[in-house]
């Protein structure tokens, strides 16, 4: 019994010491500073925000651009812990020759089961929340004009925590080539920007029109009626490359010829206005009835306004009669062509419709161009990969290379059906009389328009987000909107360079990036190829001075 009491007393003395030992401070994982990784990316890259960076990371980047152009890159951070109240600032580099801008890509968008970057929100130094194990990129952009001196400009950016401690530093060099893009655009764009969608998003149409125009996209509808004097400034603006002429109707749905002739007579007073104007009476004629209707529209409109071209985008090439297809039929009355880009692949233009022709679709389009017709193209909801599309999860370099494909085929205009369509909760085609509710693209980027396989696609129909949701007046551009802007500039650069390098050389070079409609180099190779072409243009221009 005495031994048992001694043992109990000994245990009572040891246990408190053990408790004290267990309470000694050990490294507290929560108090460890966050590990922040930082790196640079191309401006056109999309990011799955949950993907941790791999491989060797660089915090340096060189942006190449000509005079009169905008280009940028992305500076990204990734933290193993959540960071509150962080900021991103330019430490040095501000100068009088180059305009700079910063955009935050901290809002991600659900595409299937992944979250992608897409919206680029103008950033003015506010505090940013970095979620744990999440990539947050910032877009930095640089804009030159024709007077910007050629050469290199150095910029330093810093990412800081709430105590202003620098967590990451980036160095960006901007190399300005010694040549300028022409102010007068030679490549046209035409995009839908529904006023109802803009008003529904709390926006002002003229404000949206101008912001979209700043991304090299001309909306179908001018901010003012053609007969309004305020429209004159826009029709004369060299950045505006097209506008749609509305076809006024009487109560019985016949053409109001008197009003239409008012439009035409005004446009005829200025050749620049007339060249930009087009009619768009029918969308995607795809059967014999629609083709007959298009032919009738062409007859009526040409009789009233013979100098205004008629555009009718199409994606089919159906048989029209014995040994005759839709392409041959439309050639009889079309002077502004707008096939879907994939039709330049004979598998799509002939194979899908059981058509055979000794000439390729490209040869036939070239014949129309040789006759004096204009050639545009468009993309929509199909076909998907491996063709380039305007979807959120389409590779950015593929979207940029899509414009190189247009250059290769003498296409001089790009049409996109809408840059502001966010979809209805009730679906893409609600029954007539149904009360519809516009979707919020900040909550869903599935506009409920499927691809040709019935699968969900993301971002189809919009390239701009409503800024009112994030405290911005006007639209918020997507990465895709910037890709369209830059792709148009690429074409302008190639056309400018033809006088120095020759068209054949330029087409051959662009084919190193995209030899067919379904083949594309990766992001790094695209960047290197564009730099090679720009350097060659600069050398050729200097050699001719």
PDB file of N, CA, C and O in Angstrom, residues 48 82 146 328 395 403 435 507:
ATOM      1  N   UNK A  48      -6.456  29.337 -65.584  1.00  0.00           N
ATOM      2  CA  UNK A  48      -7.317  28.617 -64.645  1.00  0.00           C
ATOM      3  C   UNK A  48      -6.789  28.971 -63.263  1.00  0.00           C
ATOM      4  O   UNK A  48      -5.673  28.593 -62.903  1.00  0.00           O
ATOM      5  N   UNK A  82      -4.243  33.089 -47.863  1.00  0.00           N
ATOM      6  CA  UNK A  82      -5.066  34.231 -48.245  1.00  0.00           C
ATOM      7  C   UNK A  82      -4.376  35.528 -47.810  1.00  0.00           C
ATOM      8  O   UNK A  82      -3.772  35.601 -46.738  1.00  0.00           O
ATOM      9  N   UNK A 146       1.889  58.205 -82.833  1.00  0.00           N
ATOM     10  CA  UNK A 146       2.847  58.325 -83.932  1.00  0.00           C
ATOM     11  C   UNK A 146       4.083  59.132 -83.561  1.00  0.00           C
ATOM     12  O   UNK A 146       5.113  59.068 -84.264  1.00  0.00           O
ATOM     13  N   UNK A 328     -22.457  29.430-105.483  1.00  0.00           N
ATOM     14  CA  UNK A 328     -22.692  29.890-106.862  1.00  0.00           C
ATOM     15  C   UNK A 328     -23.959  30.718-106.947  1.00  0.00           C
ATOM     16  O   UNK A 328     -24.008  31.721-107.667  1.00  0.00           O
ATOM     17  N   UNK A 395      -7.981  29.020 -76.358  1.00  0.00           N
ATOM     18  CA  UNK A 395      -6.644  29.561 -76.099  1.00  0.00           C
ATOM     19  C   UNK A 395      -6.499  30.951 -76.711  1.00  0.00           C
ATOM     20  O   UNK A 395      -6.863  31.166 -77.873  1.00  0.00           O
ATOM     21  N   UNK A 403      -6.892  35.971 -86.553  1.00  0.00           N
ATOM     22  CA  UNK A 403      -6.797  37.152 -87.414  1.00  0.00           C
ATOM     23  C   UNK A 403      -5.671  36.990 -88.440  1.00  0.00           C
ATOM     24  O   UNK A 403      -5.757  37.536 -89.543  1.00  0.00           O
ATOM     25  N   UNK A 435     -42.208  36.115 -70.406  1.00  0.00           N
ATOM     26  CA  UNK A 435     -41.454  37.147 -69.691  1.00  0.00           C
ATOM     27  C   UNK A 435     -40.031  36.637 -69.495  1.00  0.00           C
ATOM     28  O   UNK A 435     -39.813  35.568 -68.927  1.00  0.00           O
ATOM     29  N   UNK A 507       2.648  36.354 -95.769  1.00  0.00           N
ATOM     30  CA  UNK A 507       1.742  35.209 -95.669  1.00  0.00           C
ATOM     31  C   UNK A 507       2.516  33.961 -95.251  1.00  0.00           C
ATOM     32  O   UNK A 507       2.062  33.184 -94.393  1.00  0.00           O
TER      33      UNK A 507
END
